[in-house]
mmCIF file of C-alpha atoms and ligand atoms in Angstrom:
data_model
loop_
_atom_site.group_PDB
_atom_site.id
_atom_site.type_symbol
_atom_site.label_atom_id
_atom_site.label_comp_id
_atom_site.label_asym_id
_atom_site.label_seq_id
_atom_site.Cartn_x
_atom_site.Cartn_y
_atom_site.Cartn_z
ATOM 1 C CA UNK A 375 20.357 4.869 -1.642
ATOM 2 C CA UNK A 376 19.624 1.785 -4.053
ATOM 3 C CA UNK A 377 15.979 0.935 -4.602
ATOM 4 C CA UNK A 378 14.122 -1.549 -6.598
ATOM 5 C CA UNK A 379 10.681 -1.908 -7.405
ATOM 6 C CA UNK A 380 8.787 -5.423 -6.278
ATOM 7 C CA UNK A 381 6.388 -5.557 -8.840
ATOM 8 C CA UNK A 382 5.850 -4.141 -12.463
ATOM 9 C CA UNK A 383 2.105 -3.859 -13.512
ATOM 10 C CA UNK A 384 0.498 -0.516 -13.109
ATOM 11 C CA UNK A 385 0.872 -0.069 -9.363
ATOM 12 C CA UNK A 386 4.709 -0.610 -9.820
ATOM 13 C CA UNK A 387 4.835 1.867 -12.510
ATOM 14 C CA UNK A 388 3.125 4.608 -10.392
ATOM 15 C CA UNK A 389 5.516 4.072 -7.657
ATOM 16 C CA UNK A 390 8.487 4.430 -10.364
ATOM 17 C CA UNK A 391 6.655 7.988 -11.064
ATOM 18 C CA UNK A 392 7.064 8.804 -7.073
ATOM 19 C CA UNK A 393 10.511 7.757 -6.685
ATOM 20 C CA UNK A 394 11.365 9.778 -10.084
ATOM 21 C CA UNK A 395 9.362 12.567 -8.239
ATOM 22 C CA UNK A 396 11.400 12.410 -4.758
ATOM 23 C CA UNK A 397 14.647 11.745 -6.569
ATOM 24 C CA UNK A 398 14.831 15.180 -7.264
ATOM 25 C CA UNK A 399 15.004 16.034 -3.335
ATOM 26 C CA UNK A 400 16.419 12.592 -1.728
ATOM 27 C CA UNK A 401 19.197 10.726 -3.170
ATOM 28 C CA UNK A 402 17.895 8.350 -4.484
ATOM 29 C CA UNK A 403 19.451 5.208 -7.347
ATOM 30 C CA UNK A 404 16.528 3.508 -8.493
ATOM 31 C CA UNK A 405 18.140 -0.015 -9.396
ATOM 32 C CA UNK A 406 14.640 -1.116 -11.406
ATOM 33 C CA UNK A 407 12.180 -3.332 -11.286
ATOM 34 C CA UNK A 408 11.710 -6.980 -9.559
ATOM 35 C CA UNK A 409 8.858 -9.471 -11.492
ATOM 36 C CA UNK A 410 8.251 -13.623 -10.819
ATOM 37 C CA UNK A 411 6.672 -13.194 -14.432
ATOM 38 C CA UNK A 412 7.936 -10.131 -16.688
ATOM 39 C CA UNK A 413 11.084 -9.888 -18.589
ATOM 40 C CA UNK A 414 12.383 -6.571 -20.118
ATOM 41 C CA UNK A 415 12.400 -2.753 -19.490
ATOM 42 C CA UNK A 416 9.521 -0.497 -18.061
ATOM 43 C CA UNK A 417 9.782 3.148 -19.243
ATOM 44 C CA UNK A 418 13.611 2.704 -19.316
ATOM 45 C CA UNK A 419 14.630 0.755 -16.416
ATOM 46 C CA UNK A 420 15.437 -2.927 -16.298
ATOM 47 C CA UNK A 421 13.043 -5.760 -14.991
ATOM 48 C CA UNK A 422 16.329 -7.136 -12.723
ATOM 49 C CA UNK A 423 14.887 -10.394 -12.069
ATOM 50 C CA UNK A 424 12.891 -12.505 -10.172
ATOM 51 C CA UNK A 425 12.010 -12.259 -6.708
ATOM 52 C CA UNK A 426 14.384 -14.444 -5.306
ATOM 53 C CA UNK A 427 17.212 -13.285 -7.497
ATOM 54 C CA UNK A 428 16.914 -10.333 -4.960
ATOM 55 C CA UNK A 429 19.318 -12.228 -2.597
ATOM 56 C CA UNK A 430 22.287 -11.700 -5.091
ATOM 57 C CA UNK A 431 21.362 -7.965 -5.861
ATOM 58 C CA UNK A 432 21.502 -7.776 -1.995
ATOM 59 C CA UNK A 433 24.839 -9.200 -2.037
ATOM 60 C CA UNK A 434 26.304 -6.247 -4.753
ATOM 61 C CA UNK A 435 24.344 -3.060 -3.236
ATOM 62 C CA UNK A 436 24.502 -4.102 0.961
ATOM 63 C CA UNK A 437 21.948 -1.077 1.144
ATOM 64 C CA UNK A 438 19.852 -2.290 -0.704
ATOM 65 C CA UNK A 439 16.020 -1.150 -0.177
ATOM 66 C CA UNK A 440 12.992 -2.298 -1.981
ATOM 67 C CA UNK A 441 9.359 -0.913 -2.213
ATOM 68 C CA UNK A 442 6.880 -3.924 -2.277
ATOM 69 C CA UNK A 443 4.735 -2.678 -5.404
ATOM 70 C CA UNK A 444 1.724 -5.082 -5.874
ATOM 71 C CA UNK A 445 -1.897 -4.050 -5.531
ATOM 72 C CA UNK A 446 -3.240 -6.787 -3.938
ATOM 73 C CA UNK A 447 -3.134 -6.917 -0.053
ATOM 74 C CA UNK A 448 -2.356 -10.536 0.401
ATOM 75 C CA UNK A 449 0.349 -11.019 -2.211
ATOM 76 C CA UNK A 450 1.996 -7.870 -0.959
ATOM 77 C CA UNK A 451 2.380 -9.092 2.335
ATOM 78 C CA UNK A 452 4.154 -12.345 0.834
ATOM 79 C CA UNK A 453 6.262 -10.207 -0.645
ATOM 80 C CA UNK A 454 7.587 -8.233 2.399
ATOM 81 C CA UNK A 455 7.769 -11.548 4.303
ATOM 82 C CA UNK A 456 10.056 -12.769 1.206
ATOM 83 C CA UNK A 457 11.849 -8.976 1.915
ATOM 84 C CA UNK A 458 12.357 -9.856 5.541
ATOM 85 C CA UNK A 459 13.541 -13.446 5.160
ATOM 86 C CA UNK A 460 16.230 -11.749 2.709
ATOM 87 C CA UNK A 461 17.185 -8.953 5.301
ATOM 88 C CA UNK A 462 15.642 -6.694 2.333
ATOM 89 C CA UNK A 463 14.998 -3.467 4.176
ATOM 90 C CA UNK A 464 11.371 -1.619 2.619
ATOM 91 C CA UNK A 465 11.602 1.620 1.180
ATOM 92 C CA UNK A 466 8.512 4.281 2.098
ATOM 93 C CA UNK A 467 7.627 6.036 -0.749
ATOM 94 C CA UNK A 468 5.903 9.585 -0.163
ATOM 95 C CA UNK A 469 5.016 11.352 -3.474
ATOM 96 C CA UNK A 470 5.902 15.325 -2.483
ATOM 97 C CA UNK A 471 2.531 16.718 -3.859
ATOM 98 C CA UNK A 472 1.032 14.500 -0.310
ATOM 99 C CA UNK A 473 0.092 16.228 2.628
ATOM 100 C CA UNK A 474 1.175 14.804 5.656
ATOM 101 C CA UNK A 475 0.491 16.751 9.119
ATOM 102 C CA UNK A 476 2.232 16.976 12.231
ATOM 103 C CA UNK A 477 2.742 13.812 14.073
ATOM 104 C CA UNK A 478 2.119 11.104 11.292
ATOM 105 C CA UNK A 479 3.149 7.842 11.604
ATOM 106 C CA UNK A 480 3.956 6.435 8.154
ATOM 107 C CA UNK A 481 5.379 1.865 8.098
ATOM 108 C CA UNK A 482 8.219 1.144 6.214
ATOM 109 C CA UNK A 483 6.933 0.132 2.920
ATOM 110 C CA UNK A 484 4.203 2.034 2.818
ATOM 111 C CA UNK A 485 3.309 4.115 -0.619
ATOM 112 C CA UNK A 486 1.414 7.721 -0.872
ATOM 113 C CA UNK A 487 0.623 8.663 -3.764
ATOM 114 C CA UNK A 488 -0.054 12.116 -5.498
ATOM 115 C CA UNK A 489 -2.611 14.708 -3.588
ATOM 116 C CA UNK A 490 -3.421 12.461 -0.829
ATOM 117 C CA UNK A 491 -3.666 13.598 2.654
ATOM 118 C CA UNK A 492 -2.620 12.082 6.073
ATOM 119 C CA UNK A 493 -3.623 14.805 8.654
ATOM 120 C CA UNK A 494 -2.266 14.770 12.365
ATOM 121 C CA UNK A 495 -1.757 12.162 14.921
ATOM 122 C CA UNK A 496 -2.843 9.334 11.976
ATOM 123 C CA UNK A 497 -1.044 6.194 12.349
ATOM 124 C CA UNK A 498 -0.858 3.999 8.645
ATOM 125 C CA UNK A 499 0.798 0.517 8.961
ATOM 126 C CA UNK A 500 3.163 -1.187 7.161
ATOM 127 C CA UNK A 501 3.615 -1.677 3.481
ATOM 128 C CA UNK A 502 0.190 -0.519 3.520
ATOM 129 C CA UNK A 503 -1.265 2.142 0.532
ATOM 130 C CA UNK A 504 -2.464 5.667 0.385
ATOM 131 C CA UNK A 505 -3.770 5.988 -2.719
ATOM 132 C CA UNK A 506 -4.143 9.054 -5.405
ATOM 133 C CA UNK A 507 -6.280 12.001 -3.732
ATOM 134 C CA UNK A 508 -7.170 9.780 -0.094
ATOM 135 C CA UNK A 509 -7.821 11.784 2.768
ATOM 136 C CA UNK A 510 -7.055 10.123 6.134
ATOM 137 C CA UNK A 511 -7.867 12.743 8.391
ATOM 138 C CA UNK A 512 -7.027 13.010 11.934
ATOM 139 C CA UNK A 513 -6.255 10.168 14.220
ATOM 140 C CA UNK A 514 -7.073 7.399 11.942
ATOM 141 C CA UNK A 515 -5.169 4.694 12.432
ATOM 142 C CA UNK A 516 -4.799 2.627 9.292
ATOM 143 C CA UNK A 517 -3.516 -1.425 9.716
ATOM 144 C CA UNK A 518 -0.356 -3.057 7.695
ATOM 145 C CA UNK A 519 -1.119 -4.611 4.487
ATOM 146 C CA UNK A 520 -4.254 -1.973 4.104
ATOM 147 C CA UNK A 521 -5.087 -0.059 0.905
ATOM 148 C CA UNK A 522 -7.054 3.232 0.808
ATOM 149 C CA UNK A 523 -8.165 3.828 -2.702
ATOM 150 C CA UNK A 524 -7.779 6.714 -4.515
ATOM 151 C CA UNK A 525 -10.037 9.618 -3.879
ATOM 152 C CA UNK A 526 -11.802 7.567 -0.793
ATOM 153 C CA UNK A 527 -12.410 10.037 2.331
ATOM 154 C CA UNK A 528 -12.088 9.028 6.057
ATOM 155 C CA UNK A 529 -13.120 11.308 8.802
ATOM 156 C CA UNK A 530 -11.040 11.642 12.149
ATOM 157 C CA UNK A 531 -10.535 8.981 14.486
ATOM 158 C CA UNK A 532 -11.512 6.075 11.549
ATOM 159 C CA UNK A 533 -10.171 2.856 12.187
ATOM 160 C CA UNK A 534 -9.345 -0.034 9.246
ATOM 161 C CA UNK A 535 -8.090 -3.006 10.405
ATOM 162 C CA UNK A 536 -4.867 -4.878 8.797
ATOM 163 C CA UNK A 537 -5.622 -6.398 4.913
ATOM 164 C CA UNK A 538 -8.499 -3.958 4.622
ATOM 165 C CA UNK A 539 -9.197 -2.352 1.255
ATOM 166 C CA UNK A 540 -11.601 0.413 1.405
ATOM 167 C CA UNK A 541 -12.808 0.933 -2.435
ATOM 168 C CA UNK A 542 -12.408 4.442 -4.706
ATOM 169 C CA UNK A 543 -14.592 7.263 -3.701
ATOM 170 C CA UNK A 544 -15.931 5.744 -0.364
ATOM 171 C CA UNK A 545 -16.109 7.723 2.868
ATOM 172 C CA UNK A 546 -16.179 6.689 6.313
ATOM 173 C CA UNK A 547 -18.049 9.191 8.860
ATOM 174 C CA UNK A 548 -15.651 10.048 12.355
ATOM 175 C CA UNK A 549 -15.186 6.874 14.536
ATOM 176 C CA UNK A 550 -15.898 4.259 12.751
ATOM 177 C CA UNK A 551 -14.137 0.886 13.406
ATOM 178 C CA UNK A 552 -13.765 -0.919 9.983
ATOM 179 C CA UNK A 553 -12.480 -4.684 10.857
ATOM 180 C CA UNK A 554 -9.384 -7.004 9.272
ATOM 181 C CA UNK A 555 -9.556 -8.351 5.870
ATOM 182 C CA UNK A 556 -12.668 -6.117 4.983
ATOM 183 C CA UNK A 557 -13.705 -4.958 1.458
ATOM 184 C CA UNK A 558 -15.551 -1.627 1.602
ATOM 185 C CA UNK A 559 -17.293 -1.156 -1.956
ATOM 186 C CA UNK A 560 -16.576 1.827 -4.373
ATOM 187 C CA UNK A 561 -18.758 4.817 -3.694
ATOM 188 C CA UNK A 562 -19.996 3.466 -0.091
ATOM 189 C CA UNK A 563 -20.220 5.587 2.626
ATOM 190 C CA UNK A 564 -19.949 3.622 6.048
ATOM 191 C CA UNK A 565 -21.597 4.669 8.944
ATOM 192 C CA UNK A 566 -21.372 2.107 11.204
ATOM 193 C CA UNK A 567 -18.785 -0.385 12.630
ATOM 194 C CA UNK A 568 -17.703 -3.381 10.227
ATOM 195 C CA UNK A 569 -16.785 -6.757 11.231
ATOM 196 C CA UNK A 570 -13.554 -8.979 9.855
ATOM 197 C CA UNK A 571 -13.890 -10.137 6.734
ATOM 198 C CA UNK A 572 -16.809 -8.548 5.718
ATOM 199 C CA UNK A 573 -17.433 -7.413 2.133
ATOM 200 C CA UNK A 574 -19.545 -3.882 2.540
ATOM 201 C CA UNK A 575 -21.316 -1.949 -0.117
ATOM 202 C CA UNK A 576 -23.582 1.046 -0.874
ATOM 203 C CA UNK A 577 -24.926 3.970 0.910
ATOM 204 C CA UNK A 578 -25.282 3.435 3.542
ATOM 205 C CA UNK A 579 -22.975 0.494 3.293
ATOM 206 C CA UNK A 580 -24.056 -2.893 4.149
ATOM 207 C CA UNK A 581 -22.649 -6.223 4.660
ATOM 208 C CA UNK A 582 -23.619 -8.113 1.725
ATOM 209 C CA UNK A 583 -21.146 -11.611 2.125
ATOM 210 C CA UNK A 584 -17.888 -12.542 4.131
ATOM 211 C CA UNK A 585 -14.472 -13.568 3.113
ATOM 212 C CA UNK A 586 -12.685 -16.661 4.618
ATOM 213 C CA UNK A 587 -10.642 -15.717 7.173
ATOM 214 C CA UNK A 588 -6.952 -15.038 6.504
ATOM 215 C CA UNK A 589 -5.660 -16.959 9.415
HETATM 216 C C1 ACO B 1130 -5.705 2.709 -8.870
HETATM 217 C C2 ACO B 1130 -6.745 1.610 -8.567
HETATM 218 O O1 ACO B 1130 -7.364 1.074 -9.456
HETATM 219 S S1 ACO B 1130 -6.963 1.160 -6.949
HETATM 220 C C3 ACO B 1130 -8.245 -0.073 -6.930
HETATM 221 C C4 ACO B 1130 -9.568 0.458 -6.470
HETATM 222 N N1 ACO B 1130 -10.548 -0.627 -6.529
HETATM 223 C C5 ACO B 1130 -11.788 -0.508 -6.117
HETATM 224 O O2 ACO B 1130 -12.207 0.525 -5.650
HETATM 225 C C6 ACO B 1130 -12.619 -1.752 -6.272
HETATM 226 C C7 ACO B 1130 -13.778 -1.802 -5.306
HETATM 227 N N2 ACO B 1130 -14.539 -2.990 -5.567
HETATM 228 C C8 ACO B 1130 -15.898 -3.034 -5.625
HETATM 229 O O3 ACO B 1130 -16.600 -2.047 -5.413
HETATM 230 C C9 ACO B 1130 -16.475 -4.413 -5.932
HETATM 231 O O4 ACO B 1130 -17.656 -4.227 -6.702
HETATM 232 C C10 ACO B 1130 -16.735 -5.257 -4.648
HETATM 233 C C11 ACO B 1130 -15.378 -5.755 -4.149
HETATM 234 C C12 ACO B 1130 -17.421 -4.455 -3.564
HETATM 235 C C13 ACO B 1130 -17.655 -6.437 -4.942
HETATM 236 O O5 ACO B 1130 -17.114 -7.232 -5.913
HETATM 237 P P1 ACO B 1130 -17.621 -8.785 -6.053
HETATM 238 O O6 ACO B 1130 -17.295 -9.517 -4.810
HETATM 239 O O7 ACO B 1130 -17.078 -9.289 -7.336
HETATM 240 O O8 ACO B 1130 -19.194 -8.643 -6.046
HETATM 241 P P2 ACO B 1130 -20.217 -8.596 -7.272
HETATM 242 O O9 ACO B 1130 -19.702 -7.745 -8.402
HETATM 243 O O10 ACO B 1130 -20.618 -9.999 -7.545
HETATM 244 O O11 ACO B 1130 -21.436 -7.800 -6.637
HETATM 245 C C14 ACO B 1130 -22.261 -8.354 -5.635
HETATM 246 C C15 ACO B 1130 -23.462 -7.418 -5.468
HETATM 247 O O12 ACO B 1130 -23.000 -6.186 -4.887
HETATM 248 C C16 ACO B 1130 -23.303 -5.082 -5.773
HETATM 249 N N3 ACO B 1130 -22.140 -4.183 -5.753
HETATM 250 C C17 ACO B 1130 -20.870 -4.510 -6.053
HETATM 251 N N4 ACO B 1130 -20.066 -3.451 -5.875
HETATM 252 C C18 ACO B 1130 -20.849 -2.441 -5.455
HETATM 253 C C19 ACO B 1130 -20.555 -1.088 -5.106
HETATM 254 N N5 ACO B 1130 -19.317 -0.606 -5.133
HETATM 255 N N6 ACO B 1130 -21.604 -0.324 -4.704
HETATM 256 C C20 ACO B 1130 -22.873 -0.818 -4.659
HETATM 257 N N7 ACO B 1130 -23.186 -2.099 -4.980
HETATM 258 C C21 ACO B 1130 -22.187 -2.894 -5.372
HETATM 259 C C22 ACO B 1130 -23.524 -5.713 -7.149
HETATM 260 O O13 ACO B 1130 -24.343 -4.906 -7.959
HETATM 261 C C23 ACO B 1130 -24.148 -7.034 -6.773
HETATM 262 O O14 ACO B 1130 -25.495 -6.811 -6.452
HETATM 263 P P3 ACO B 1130 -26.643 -7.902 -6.819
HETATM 264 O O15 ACO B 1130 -26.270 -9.131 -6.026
HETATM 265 O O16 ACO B 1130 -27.895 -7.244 -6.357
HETATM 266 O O17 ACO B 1130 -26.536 -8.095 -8.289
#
């Protein structure tokens, strides 16, 4: 299978590690990398292009499957809308040190990085990330375009809303319903429901500003 890499700052480059990782047990050609603004060659494999120069690869490798590999929620989703327009299927990349239980839903597009864990019945989105060391325990269901920094904890039955980016080392207690477009703070621990578009900090975490709405 032919895979390129949308995206080539640090996030891409971690997602070149997990691919190198699973290459080893899928088969797997990774083409290289895809950037609007970088030229040149990341640890040995080509920067092909620019985004829209992904039409022509497209047309050489039919197969063709890319992994949208940009950190930041809103641009990413650009990107797989760019994908989709192209008839660019996305590429879910699972690095085999994770943990995923019985019954996991995982979107197309969607990274998980080393040591995290997705335990049973959770549902993540599309092109959504798990990142280094998350837990997502039981249940959770986890929206598209959603990032779950690394080493942040959810209990079961968490919900985080689509866009959402709950910061590094946070935890969430069981059953808590975290809106759309939210920004949970490093190191908070949320207790309590949060609304769309909210920006939440501290311990216990609370609402300190909103975002504009995405829509
Ligand atoms: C592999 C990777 O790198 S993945 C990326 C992981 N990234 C993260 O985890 C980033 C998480 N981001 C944060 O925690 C940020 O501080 C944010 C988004 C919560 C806030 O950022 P900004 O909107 O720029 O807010 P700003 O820095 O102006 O802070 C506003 C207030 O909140 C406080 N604050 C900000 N972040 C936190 C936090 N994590 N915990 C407690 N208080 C905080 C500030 O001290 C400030 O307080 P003050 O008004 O009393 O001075």
């Amino acid at each position: 299978m032919d895979v390129i890499i949308v995206g080539a700052g640090g996030h891409a480059r971690v997602i070149l590690d997990i691919l190198l990782a699973m290459k080893n047990i899928n088969n797997i050609n990774i083409l290289g990398f895809i950037d609007d603004n970088k030229e040149g060659e990341i640890l040995g494999y080509k920067i092909l292009g620019k985004l829209d120069d992904i039409k022509a690869l497209k047309e050489i490798y039919p197969n063709l499957k890319a992994v949208p590999a940009i950190g930041d929620n809103k641009i990413r989703k650009n990107i797989v809308q760019k994908l989709d327009s192209f008839g660019v299927e996305l590429f879910t990349a699972v690095h085999p040190s994770a943990v995923i239980g019985g019954n996991v839903k995982i979107g197309e597009g969607t990274v998980v990085m080393p040591m995290a864990v997705i335990n049973n019945s959770a549902k993540i989105g599309r092109a959504a990330i798990i990142n280094s060391s998350a837990v997502v325990e039981h249940d959770n269901v986890i929206g598209d375009f959603a990032h779950i920094s690394p080493g942040a904890h959810l209990a079961g039955t968490v919900r985080v809303g689509d866009f959402t980016h709950v910061g590094t080392g946070a935890n969430v207690i069981p059953g808590v319903k975290i809106g759309k477009n939210v920004t949970i703070g490093a190191g908070a621990t949320v207790i309590k429901d949060i609304e769309d578009n909210a920006v939440a900090v501290g311990v216990p975490a609370k609402v300190i500003k909103f975002k504009e709405d995405l829509e």
